[in-house]
Short mmCIF file of C-alpha atoms in Angstrom, two decimals:
data_model
loop_
_atom_site.label_atom_id
_atom_site.label_comp_id
_atom_site.label_asym_id
_atom_site.label_seq_id
_atom_site.Cartn_x
_atom_site.Cartn_y
_atom_site.Cartn_z
CA MET A 536 9.13 33.09 -4.62
CA ARG A 537 12.46 33.33 -2.52
CA SER A 538 11.40 29.90 -0.45
CA LEU A 539 10.27 28.69 -3.43
CA CYS A 540 13.14 28.35 -5.43
CA LEU A 541 15.23 27.17 -2.25
CA ALA A 542 13.11 24.67 -1.76
CA LEU A 543 13.43 23.59 -5.62
CA ALA A 544 17.08 24.07 -4.87
CA ALA A 545 17.51 21.95 -1.99
CA ALA A 546 15.79 19.06 -3.75
CA GLY A 547 18.45 19.26 -6.39
CA LEU A 548 15.85 20.09 -9.32
CA LEU A 549 15.91 23.53 -11.26
CA THR A 550 19.07 22.64 -13.30
CA ALA A 551 17.34 18.97 -13.36
CA ALA A 552 14.26 20.87 -14.97
CA ALA A 553 15.80 22.94 -17.27
CA ALA A 554 17.91 19.74 -18.69
CA SER A 555 15.61 16.90 -18.55
CA ALA A 556 15.32 14.81 -21.73
CA GLN A 557 12.13 15.65 -23.57
CA THR A 558 10.92 12.18 -23.26
CA THR A 559 11.37 12.07 -19.49
CA MET A 560 8.53 11.59 -17.13
CA ARG A 561 8.48 12.88 -13.99
CA ILE A 562 6.50 11.57 -10.90
CA GLY A 563 7.40 13.02 -7.27
CA LEU A 564 6.44 10.07 -4.35
CA GLN A 565 6.05 11.06 -0.77
CA ASP A 566 8.09 8.61 0.21
CA ASP A 567 11.60 6.68 -1.17
CA PRO A 568 10.26 2.70 -1.38
CA ASP A 569 12.14 0.04 -0.17
CA VAL A 570 13.37 -3.16 -1.75
CA LEU A 571 12.56 -3.60 -5.23
CA ASP A 572 11.15 -6.97 -5.03
CA PRO A 573 7.81 -7.78 -5.09
CA ALA A 574 8.20 -10.99 -3.11
CA ARG A 575 9.35 -9.12 -0.14
CA ALA A 576 8.76 -5.38 -0.98
CA ARG A 577 6.08 -4.02 1.70
CA THR A 578 5.75 0.02 0.51
CA PHE A 579 3.19 1.55 -1.50
CA VAL A 580 5.24 3.92 -2.93
CA GLY A 581 7.37 0.69 -3.90
CA ARG A 582 3.97 -0.64 -5.71
CA ILE A 583 3.81 2.57 -7.87
CA VAL A 584 7.02 1.95 -9.20
CA PHE A 585 6.45 -1.56 -9.80
CA ALA A 586 3.53 -0.82 -12.05
CA SER A 587 6.08 0.83 -14.35
CA LEU A 588 8.25 -1.80 -13.58
CA CYS A 589 6.65 -5.47 -13.49
CA ASP A 590 3.79 -6.93 -15.25
CA LYS A 591 1.37 -9.02 -12.77
CA LEU A 592 -0.75 -12.31 -14.26
CA VAL A 593 -3.85 -10.33 -13.95
CA ASP A 594 -4.28 -6.06 -13.66
CA ILE A 595 -7.73 -3.73 -12.06
CA SER A 596 -9.63 -1.38 -14.47
CA PRO A 597 -10.93 2.10 -13.00
CA ASP A 598 -13.70 0.27 -11.89
CA LEU A 599 -12.24 -2.58 -10.01
CA LYS A 600 -12.78 -5.48 -12.94
CA PHE A 601 -10.23 -7.79 -12.86
CA VAL A 602 -8.26 -7.04 -16.51
CA PRO A 603 -5.85 -9.23 -18.75
CA GLN A 604 -1.96 -8.55 -17.87
CA LEU A 605 0.66 -11.44 -18.40
CA ALA A 606 -2.55 -14.12 -18.31
CA GLU A 607 -4.82 -13.40 -20.70
CA SER A 608 -7.70 -15.86 -19.80
CA TRP A 609 -8.56 -17.16 -16.35
CA LYS A 610 -11.00 -20.16 -15.26
CA THR A 611 -11.61 -21.34 -11.60
CA ALA A 612 -12.87 -25.07 -11.53
CA ASP A 613 -16.20 -25.40 -10.35
CA ASP A 614 -15.07 -27.02 -7.27
CA GLY A 615 -13.24 -23.49 -6.38
CA LEU A 616 -10.18 -26.24 -6.21
CA SER A 617 -8.17 -24.61 -9.01
CA LEU A 618 -7.05 -21.91 -11.01
CA THR A 619 -5.99 -21.98 -14.41
CA LEU A 620 -4.42 -19.26 -16.19
CA THR A 621 -3.72 -18.92 -19.87
CA LEU A 622 -0.51 -16.75 -20.32
CA ARG A 623 -0.17 -14.55 -23.30
CA GLN A 624 2.53 -14.98 -25.91
CA GLY A 625 4.91 -12.87 -26.86
CA ALA A 626 6.21 -11.36 -23.52
CA PHE A 627 9.53 -11.31 -22.63
CA TYR A 628 11.04 -10.09 -19.54
CA HIS A 629 14.05 -7.39 -19.09
CA ASP A 630 16.81 -9.67 -19.96
CA GLY A 631 15.11 -11.12 -23.16
CA THR A 632 14.22 -14.87 -21.71
CA PRO A 633 10.50 -15.12 -22.43
CA ILE A 634 7.84 -15.63 -19.66
CA ASP A 635 6.26 -19.09 -19.79
CA ALA A 636 4.57 -21.41 -17.25
CA ALA A 637 7.63 -22.62 -16.01
CA SER A 638 8.90 -19.13 -15.15
CA VAL A 639 5.65 -17.79 -13.64
CA LYS A 640 5.63 -21.20 -11.16
CA ALA A 641 9.30 -20.27 -10.04
CA ASN A 642 8.36 -16.69 -9.19
CA LEU A 643 4.78 -18.23 -7.33
CA ASP A 644 7.16 -20.47 -5.61
CA ARG A 645 9.67 -17.93 -4.17
CA ALA A 646 7.11 -16.00 -3.03
CA MET A 647 4.91 -18.97 -1.04
CA THR A 648 8.41 -20.14 0.13
CA LEU A 649 11.36 -17.09 0.13
CA PRO A 650 12.06 -16.54 3.71
CA ASP A 651 11.54 -13.30 4.09
CA SER A 652 8.60 -12.72 1.70
CA ASN A 653 5.97 -10.86 2.27
CA ARG A 654 3.09 -12.85 -0.43
CA LYS A 655 3.60 -15.77 2.05
CA SER A 656 -0.38 -15.31 3.60
CA GLU A 657 -1.68 -14.04 0.21
CA LEU A 658 -0.65 -16.96 -1.34
CA ALA A 659 -1.68 -19.42 1.71
CA SER A 660 -4.34 -20.96 0.07
CA VAL A 661 -2.05 -22.30 -2.94
CA ALA A 662 -1.11 -25.55 -2.25
CA SER A 663 0.81 -25.93 -5.13
CA VAL A 664 1.64 -24.90 -8.73
CA GLU A 665 1.91 -26.93 -12.20
CA ALA A 666 3.46 -25.49 -15.43
CA PRO A 667 1.68 -28.51 -17.64
CA ASP A 668 2.42 -26.35 -21.10
CA PRO A 669 4.33 -23.84 -21.57
CA ARG A 670 1.21 -21.08 -21.62
CA THR A 671 -0.60 -22.83 -19.07
CA VAL A 672 -0.38 -22.22 -15.43
CA VAL A 673 -2.69 -23.89 -12.30
CA LEU A 674 -2.88 -22.89 -9.06
CA ARG A 675 -4.18 -26.06 -7.06
CA LEU A 676 -5.88 -24.57 -3.72
CA LYS A 677 -5.98 -25.76 -0.09
CA ALA A 678 -9.58 -24.76 -0.19
CA PRO A 679 -11.04 -22.06 -2.16
CA ASP A 680 -10.07 -18.82 -2.14
CA ALA A 681 -12.58 -16.03 -3.30
CA SER A 682 -9.45 -13.47 -2.80
CA LEU A 683 -7.08 -14.75 -5.10
CA LEU A 684 -7.31 -13.18 -8.64
CA SER A 685 -7.17 -9.77 -6.16
CA GLN A 686 -3.42 -11.29 -4.98
CA LEU A 687 -2.68 -12.22 -8.17
CA SER A 688 -3.72 -7.97 -9.50
CA ASP A 689 -0.19 -7.25 -7.15
CA ARG A 690 2.70 -7.96 -5.71
CA ALA A 691 2.00 -11.96 -5.70
CA GLY A 692 1.64 -11.51 -8.88
CA MET A 693 4.38 -9.64 -10.78
CA MET A 694 6.99 -11.25 -12.83
CA LEU A 695 10.79 -11.13 -11.77
CA SER A 696 13.50 -13.23 -14.28
CA PRO A 697 14.02 -16.54 -12.80
CA ALA A 698 17.73 -16.30 -13.66
CA THR A 699 18.50 -13.28 -11.21
CA PHE A 700 16.69 -15.21 -8.65
CA GLU A 701 20.31 -15.47 -6.83
CA GLN A 702 21.30 -11.49 -8.08
CA ASP A 703 19.84 -9.53 -5.34
CA PRO A 704 16.72 -8.51 -7.43
CA GLY A 705 15.35 -5.97 -4.88
CA ARG A 706 18.83 -3.39 -5.92
CA LYS A 707 18.88 -4.38 -9.92
CA PRO A 708 15.23 -6.53 -10.20
CA VAL A 709 15.19 -7.69 -14.23
CA CYS A 710 11.30 -7.43 -14.22
CA SER A 711 8.60 -7.84 -17.20
CA GLY A 712 7.26 -4.15 -17.04
CA PRO A 713 6.91 -1.78 -19.81
CA TYR A 714 10.01 0.11 -18.68
CA LYS A 715 13.26 -1.68 -17.05
CA PHE A 716 15.59 -0.47 -14.43
CA LYS A 717 18.42 1.73 -14.88
CA GLU A 718 19.66 3.02 -11.52
CA ARG A 719 18.66 3.84 -7.96
CA VAL A 720 20.06 6.48 -5.94
CA GLN A 721 18.81 6.42 -2.49
CA ASN A 722 16.34 8.95 -0.82
CA ASP A 723 16.88 10.39 -4.43
CA ARG A 724 16.07 8.76 -7.34
CA ILE A 725 14.55 5.60 -9.18
CA VAL A 726 15.34 5.60 -13.11
CA LEU A 727 13.63 3.23 -15.19
CA GLU A 728 14.15 3.04 -19.01
CA ARG A 729 12.01 1.82 -22.11
CA PHE A 730 11.97 -1.98 -22.77
CA ASP A 731 11.34 -2.45 -26.50
CA GLN A 732 10.80 -5.74 -26.37
CA TYR A 733 7.50 -5.21 -24.14
CA TRP A 734 4.45 -6.79 -25.24
CA ASP A 735 2.24 -3.40 -25.86
CA LYS A 736 4.95 -1.08 -26.29
CA GLN A 737 2.98 1.14 -28.49
CA ASN A 738 1.16 2.41 -25.71
CA TYR A 739 3.49 3.55 -23.91
CA HIS A 740 5.87 6.68 -24.67
CA PHE A 741 8.37 7.83 -22.69
CA ASP A 742 11.94 6.91 -23.26
CA GLU A 743 12.53 7.40 -19.70
CA VAL A 744 10.47 7.16 -16.10
CA VAL A 745 12.34 9.04 -12.89
CA PHE A 746 10.61 8.64 -9.26
CA THR A 747 12.14 11.01 -6.75
CA PRO A 748 10.97 10.62 -3.05
CA MET A 749 9.90 14.15 -1.67
CA PRO A 750 8.63 13.57 1.87
CA ASP A 751 8.17 17.03 2.27
CA THR A 752 4.54 18.05 0.68
CA THR A 753 5.63 21.45 0.03
CA VAL A 754 8.15 20.66 -1.99
CA ARG A 755 6.51 18.34 -3.74
CA LEU A 756 3.67 20.67 -4.74
CA ASN A 757 6.42 23.25 -5.03
CA ASN A 758 8.20 21.29 -7.76
CA LEU A 759 5.19 20.38 -9.58
CA ARG A 760 4.37 24.02 -10.13
CA ALA A 761 7.62 24.83 -11.32
CA GLY A 762 7.80 22.50 -14.00
CA GLY A 763 10.76 20.26 -12.20
CA LEU A 764 7.68 17.08 -11.76
CA ASP A 765 4.87 15.48 -14.04
CA ILE A 766 2.70 14.23 -11.97
CA ILE A 767 2.51 14.35 -7.93
CA GLU A 768 0.66 11.59 -5.58
CA ARG A 769 -0.59 12.90 -2.74
CA VAL A 770 -1.39 16.32 -2.47
CA ALA A 771 -2.13 17.57 0.83
CA PRO A 772 -5.73 18.50 1.32
CA SER A 773 -5.08 21.96 2.08
CA ASP A 774 -2.89 22.19 -1.40
CA VAL A 775 -6.24 21.17 -3.06
CA LYS A 776 -7.21 24.70 -4.14
CA THR A 777 -3.56 26.17 -4.85
CA VAL A 778 -3.84 22.92 -7.83
CA LYS A 779 -7.36 24.01 -8.97
CA GLU A 780 -6.52 27.16 -9.24
CA ASP A 781 -2.92 26.97 -11.05
CA PRO A 782 -4.04 27.36 -15.22
CA ASN A 783 -0.91 25.24 -15.48
CA LEU A 784 -1.84 22.10 -13.02
CA ARG A 785 -4.83 19.55 -13.07
CA LEU A 786 -6.03 18.20 -9.87
CA ALA A 787 -6.85 14.03 -10.27
CA PRO A 788 -8.69 12.90 -7.34
CA VAL A 789 -10.09 9.49 -6.84
CA THR A 790 -11.94 7.62 -3.31
CA GLY A 791 -9.30 4.80 -2.96
CA LEU A 792 -9.41 1.59 -1.18
CA GLY A 793 -7.14 1.65 1.86
CA TYR A 794 -6.72 3.76 5.19
CA GLN A 795 -3.90 5.07 7.80
CA ALA A 796 -4.30 2.93 11.01
CA ILE A 797 -1.60 2.49 13.76
CA SER A 798 -0.68 -1.10 15.26
CA ILE A 799 -0.26 -1.93 18.78
CA ASN A 800 3.21 -4.60 19.81
CA ILE A 801 1.52 -7.22 20.96
CA ALA A 802 4.08 -9.89 21.00
CA ASN A 803 6.75 -8.62 18.80
CA GLY A 804 10.16 -8.61 21.09
CA ALA A 805 11.09 -6.72 24.04
CA ARG A 806 9.11 -3.31 22.98
CA ALA A 807 6.01 -5.09 23.51
CA ASP A 808 6.17 -4.97 27.12
CA THR A 809 4.18 -2.13 27.13
CA PRO A 810 0.43 -1.95 29.10
CA LEU A 811 -0.82 -1.65 25.82
CA ALA A 812 0.45 -5.35 25.25
CA LYS A 813 -0.80 -6.55 28.45
CA ASP A 814 -3.97 -5.65 28.71
CA LYS A 815 -6.96 -4.92 25.81
CA ARG A 816 -9.01 -2.46 28.66
CA VAL A 817 -5.92 0.28 27.69
CA ARG A 818 -5.79 -0.46 23.94
CA GLN A 819 -9.31 0.25 24.32
CA ALA A 820 -8.99 3.33 26.24
CA LEU A 821 -6.64 4.62 23.59
CA ASP A 822 -9.18 3.99 20.59
CA LEU A 823 -11.55 6.01 22.37
CA ALA A 824 -9.26 8.93 22.90
CA ILE A 825 -9.09 9.39 19.26
CA ASP A 826 -11.43 11.68 17.66
CA ARG A 827 -11.46 11.09 14.21
CA ASP A 828 -13.15 13.53 12.68
CA VAL A 829 -10.97 16.15 14.57
CA ILE A 830 -8.21 14.65 12.07
CA ASN A 831 -10.38 15.11 9.17
CA GLN A 832 -11.18 18.34 9.41
CA VAL A 833 -8.17 19.93 10.81
CA VAL A 834 -5.58 17.89 8.38
CA GLY A 835 -7.79 16.37 5.91
CA GLU A 836 -9.75 19.60 5.22
CA GLY A 837 -13.02 17.51 5.09
CA MET A 838 -11.59 14.80 2.83
CA PHE A 839 -10.44 12.39 5.13
CA GLN A 840 -13.15 10.01 5.92
CA PRO A 841 -13.22 8.51 9.60
CA ALA A 842 -12.33 4.89 9.77
CA TYR A 843 -13.28 2.31 12.54
CA GLN A 844 -12.37 -1.11 10.01
CA PRO A 845 -10.15 -2.22 7.19
CA PHE A 846 -12.99 -1.88 4.66
CA PRO A 847 -14.20 1.29 3.33
CA PRO A 848 -17.46 2.01 2.51
CA ALA A 849 -17.30 0.88 -1.01
CA SER A 850 -16.45 -2.30 -0.32
CA PHE A 851 -19.27 -5.01 0.33
CA ALA A 852 -18.11 -6.38 3.77
CA TYR A 853 -18.15 -3.11 5.08
CA ASP A 854 -20.80 -2.67 7.78
CA LYS A 855 -21.63 0.58 9.88
CA SER A 856 -23.14 -1.38 13.06
CA VAL A 857 -19.49 -2.45 13.87
CA GLU A 858 -18.13 0.68 14.20
CA ARG A 859 -17.92 2.80 17.68
CA SER A 860 -19.77 5.65 18.19
CA GLY A 861 -17.11 8.22 18.27
CA ARG A 862 -14.50 9.94 21.15
CA ASP A 863 -14.88 9.29 24.66
CA PRO A 864 -12.12 10.57 26.44
CA LYS A 865 -14.26 9.98 29.95
CA LYS A 866 -14.78 6.52 29.21
CA ALA A 867 -10.94 6.16 28.43
CA GLN A 868 -10.05 7.13 31.67
CA GLU A 869 -12.45 4.96 33.57
CA LEU A 870 -10.35 1.92 31.32
CA LEU A 871 -7.19 3.40 31.98
CA LYS A 872 -8.33 3.05 35.84
CA GLN A 873 -10.08 -0.53 35.49
CA ALA A 874 -6.67 -1.73 34.28
CA GLY A 875 -5.42 0.08 37.37
CA HIS A 876 -3.76 2.99 35.83
CA ASP A 877 -3.48 6.45 36.31
CA ARG A 878 -1.46 7.31 33.33
CA VAL A 879 0.16 5.38 30.27
CA LYS A 880 3.27 6.70 28.58
CA PHE A 881 4.04 4.75 25.36
CA GLU A 882 6.17 5.61 22.03
CA LEU A 883 4.54 6.46 18.79
CA THR A 884 6.57 5.40 15.89
CA TYR A 885 5.42 6.92 12.46
CA GLY A 886 7.15 8.10 9.16
CA ASN A 887 8.10 11.33 8.60
CA ASN A 888 5.74 12.83 6.08
CA THR A 889 4.22 16.14 6.45
CA THR A 890 1.07 14.59 6.98
CA MET A 891 1.15 11.71 9.37
CA GLN A 892 3.43 14.33 11.22
CA GLN A 893 -0.16 16.76 12.06
CA VAL A 894 -1.92 13.03 12.30
CA PHE A 895 0.35 11.82 14.87
CA GLU A 896 0.74 15.44 16.78
CA LEU A 897 -3.26 15.59 16.95
CA VAL A 898 -3.42 11.96 18.91
CA GLN A 899 -0.88 13.08 20.84
CA ALA A 900 -2.79 15.93 22.66
CA MET A 901 -5.74 14.05 22.38
CA GLY A 902 -4.09 11.00 24.21
CA ALA A 903 -3.25 13.47 26.95
CA GLU A 904 -6.56 14.52 27.17
CA ALA A 905 -7.95 11.09 27.96
CA GLY A 906 -4.85 9.57 29.98
CA PHE A 907 -1.94 9.07 27.36
CA ASP A 908 1.44 10.41 28.02
CA ILE A 909 2.34 9.78 23.84
CA SER A 910 6.51 10.54 22.45
CA LEU A 911 6.55 10.69 19.32
CA ARG A 912 9.04 9.26 17.04
CA PRO A 913 8.92 10.44 13.54
CA LEU A 914 11.41 7.55 11.08
CA GLU A 915 12.79 8.21 7.83
CA PHE A 916 10.44 6.40 5.48
CA ALA A 917 12.67 2.80 5.00
CA SER A 918 13.64 2.88 8.50
CA LEU A 919 10.02 2.83 9.39
CA GLN A 920 9.26 -0.48 7.04
CA SER A 921 12.63 -1.54 8.73
CA ALA A 922 11.95 -0.94 12.19
CA LEU A 923 7.98 -2.77 12.46
CA PRO A 924 8.63 -6.17 11.68
CA ARG A 925 12.00 -6.32 13.79
CA GLY A 926 9.30 -5.42 16.90
CA ASP A 927 10.96 -2.40 16.90
CA PHE A 928 8.35 0.08 18.26
CA GLN A 929 5.21 -0.11 20.76
CA VAL A 930 2.75 1.68 18.79
CA GLY A 931 3.76 2.21 15.32
CA GLN A 932 1.83 3.74 11.86
CA THR A 933 0.75 1.53 8.98
CA GLY A 934 -0.77 2.00 6.02
CA TRP A 935 -2.62 0.32 3.51
CA SER A 936 -3.38 1.30 -0.06
CA GLY A 937 -6.19 -1.57 -0.20
CA ARG A 938 -7.23 -3.98 -2.48
CA VAL A 939 -10.23 -4.82 -4.54
CA ASP A 940 -10.95 -7.91 -2.19
CA PRO A 941 -11.23 -7.31 1.21
CA SER A 942 -8.96 -9.91 2.54
CA GLY A 943 -6.43 -7.96 0.80
CA ASN A 944 -7.75 -5.09 3.49
CA ILE A 945 -7.06 -7.54 6.70
CA TYR A 946 -5.71 -10.94 6.31
CA GLN A 947 -1.94 -10.57 6.36
CA TYR A 948 -2.25 -7.98 9.20
CA ILE A 949 -4.21 -9.92 11.95
CA THR A 950 -4.02 -13.62 11.42
CA CYS A 951 -1.14 -15.32 13.88
CA LYS A 952 1.29 -16.22 10.85
CA GLY A 953 0.73 -12.96 8.92
CA SER A 954 3.53 -11.52 6.63
CA LEU A 955 2.68 -7.87 7.81
CA ASN A 956 1.33 -8.61 11.41
CA ASP A 957 4.25 -6.66 13.13
CA GLY A 958 2.26 -6.47 16.31
CA LYS A 959 2.02 -10.18 16.38
CA TYR A 960 -1.67 -10.54 17.87
CA CYS A 961 -2.54 -14.14 17.45
CA ASP A 962 -5.89 -15.66 18.22
CA ALA A 963 -7.22 -19.03 16.73
CA GLY A 964 -10.74 -17.81 16.54
CA MET A 965 -9.97 -14.68 14.46
CA ASP A 966 -7.91 -16.97 12.05
CA LYS A 967 -10.94 -19.25 11.32
CA LEU A 968 -12.71 -16.25 10.97
CA MET A 969 -10.24 -15.26 8.13
CA GLU A 970 -9.75 -18.35 6.34
CA GLU A 971 -14.16 -18.85 6.36
CA ALA A 972 -14.03 -15.53 5.07
CA ARG A 973 -11.63 -16.58 2.44
CA SER A 974 -13.04 -20.06 1.21
CA VAL A 975 -17.12 -18.85 0.68
CA ALA A 976 -17.66 -16.79 -2.76
CA ASP A 977 -21.47 -15.75 -1.53
CA GLU A 978 -21.04 -11.99 -0.66
CA GLY A 979 -23.54 -12.28 1.82
CA LYS A 980 -22.22 -14.78 3.58
CA ARG A 981 -18.75 -13.07 3.99
CA ARG A 982 -19.82 -10.00 5.46
CA GLU A 983 -21.55 -11.26 8.22
CA LEU A 984 -18.26 -13.44 9.10
CA TYR A 985 -16.33 -10.39 8.14
CA ALA A 986 -18.41 -8.12 10.86
CA GLN A 987 -18.18 -11.15 13.33
CA ALA A 988 -14.18 -10.80 12.79
CA MET A 989 -15.07 -6.91 13.43
CA ARG A 990 -16.52 -7.62 16.27
CA LYS A 991 -13.96 -9.70 17.66
CA MET A 992 -11.38 -6.76 16.49
CA GLN A 993 -12.93 -4.36 18.16
CA GLU A 994 -12.90 -6.19 21.09
CA ASP A 995 -9.19 -7.07 21.42
CA ASP A 996 -7.64 -3.89 19.62
CA PRO A 997 -4.95 -4.94 18.45
CA ARG A 998 -5.22 -1.90 15.34
CA ILE A 999 -7.09 1.29 15.62
CA TYR A 1000 -7.99 2.99 12.48
CA LEU A 1001 -7.95 6.18 11.96
CA PHE A 1002 -8.96 7.28 7.95
CA TYR A 1003 -10.09 6.39 5.09
CA LEU A 1004 -7.41 7.35 2.27
CA PRO A 1005 -8.83 9.40 -0.80
CA TRP A 1006 -5.87 9.75 -3.11
CA ILE A 1007 -5.24 12.90 -4.51
CA PHE A 1008 -2.93 13.58 -7.82
CA GLY A 1009 -1.78 16.61 -9.29
CA THR A 1010 -0.37 17.04 -13.24
CA GLN A 1011 0.80 19.02 -14.73
CA ALA A 1012 -1.85 20.44 -17.69
CA LYS A 1013 -0.16 19.13 -20.48
CA VAL A 1014 -0.21 16.01 -19.66
CA GLN A 1015 -2.34 13.73 -20.83
CA GLY A 1016 -4.96 9.98 -20.28
CA PHE A 1017 -3.60 10.11 -17.20
CA VAL A 1018 -6.19 8.22 -15.44
CA PRO A 1019 -6.24 7.64 -11.69
CA TYR A 1020 -7.34 4.53 -9.64
CA PRO A 1021 -8.70 3.59 -6.86
CA ASP A 1022 -5.54 1.55 -5.57
CA GLY A 1023 -3.70 4.63 -5.72
CA LEU A 1024 -1.06 3.53 -8.15
CA ILE A 1025 0.25 5.63 -11.30
CA ARG A 1026 0.03 3.59 -14.61
CA LEU A 1027 1.58 5.39 -17.56
CA LYS A 1028 -0.45 3.62 -20.37
CA GLY A 1029 -1.83 6.18 -22.34
CA VAL A 1030 -0.10 8.92 -21.04
CA THR A 1031 1.26 11.31 -22.95
CA VAL A 1032 3.07 14.98 -21.98
CA ALA A 1033 1.81 17.89 -24.50
CA GLY A 1034 5.13 19.06 -26.13
CA LYS A 1035 7.50 16.14 -25.28
#
């Protein structure tokens, strides 16, 4: 009990828990989000905040169907070269200005042209955006894009007030969701407050929503158990039994769409000068050194699923035939020798949360047996997100929460101009496969194109997949109406807390 109180005191929540307003929803995050600008953001935890802060044109249902949000309806042209959206009436930005077609066009244009936008590759198929009347938005496409609705159901489809584009929206976003920005203290809290002009305000029941980053899974759970939090994301698999056996808590797990992987710095600056970057045989050896099943059992408590590709088994693009047979340290050593190395040293950069520390300590030990001397470099999550795009890594952690369409799980990471291609792997043949897979509607044809891409990817090995993510939420038992979604986001529509 003493250690529990110390952990809570360190997080500064004992007093806050007792004094918390009765209409406040308190959510514990694994990491601190990066910029709160949908066009520039990279982090998964940022998407959890955005789910309450910034409405999208389209959303998804728990069974992964597209449903209206700011767009009431949509229609794709018969030739696949345009998408027309009809906006709902009575929706407003947090500065009180109406959400109309001109403002949606401004947001999409910004996402496609902002120099540091991370949405460019997600909207790469869009040639232009038109606003023929206040409620109609037309996206003209360079080629058919089966993934476009999926992109518009995430950050590429989130709407900020255009009047605030030049006012650093990453620090103080003026968005369009059920809650508006109130304050942020880096690495401590993000506070949102109810937006009274929200078009669906009757289904949102809290005056404030407070997001608190807590990288330590034990501290996060202890705060939930003590009543300092109402919902936490990513309960550690080792803590599942604890939550299940606590009558004051509820477990809410769901199979996810995403994965954890490591990316090799192939050509992004001076730190790409490594044997891994120069020879695919060295990368293949590293891939063969890793035992995904051991990671699953030791860290995942059997709840992780070993991954060898970016598409989870629930995806139509998943193809078991492209997977490797498993760990083979002897073959890994042979590949290193063929490449002219007895042993290879490299640094592995990753986010400093409890789970990934355990994962990469295992990878370090496995690598040592196969001829790799791995030094571990844990970074605060925001620092990791800054280091990766500027090439300040040799091998780096890349986690992805997943998208409904398979293109969203790979395109931006592996194409030459992909906005999240931090390692700068570039292959014209791979780009061609990625573009073709986006442009056809037939799932069978797309599956074969993705299978070809995966065979090439496992030959080149610029990214090594580790495991698919389950989303495991913990809540107070008095939290009612919470539904876990496969994309891992926390949607507060219809959620209440008994007694509040």
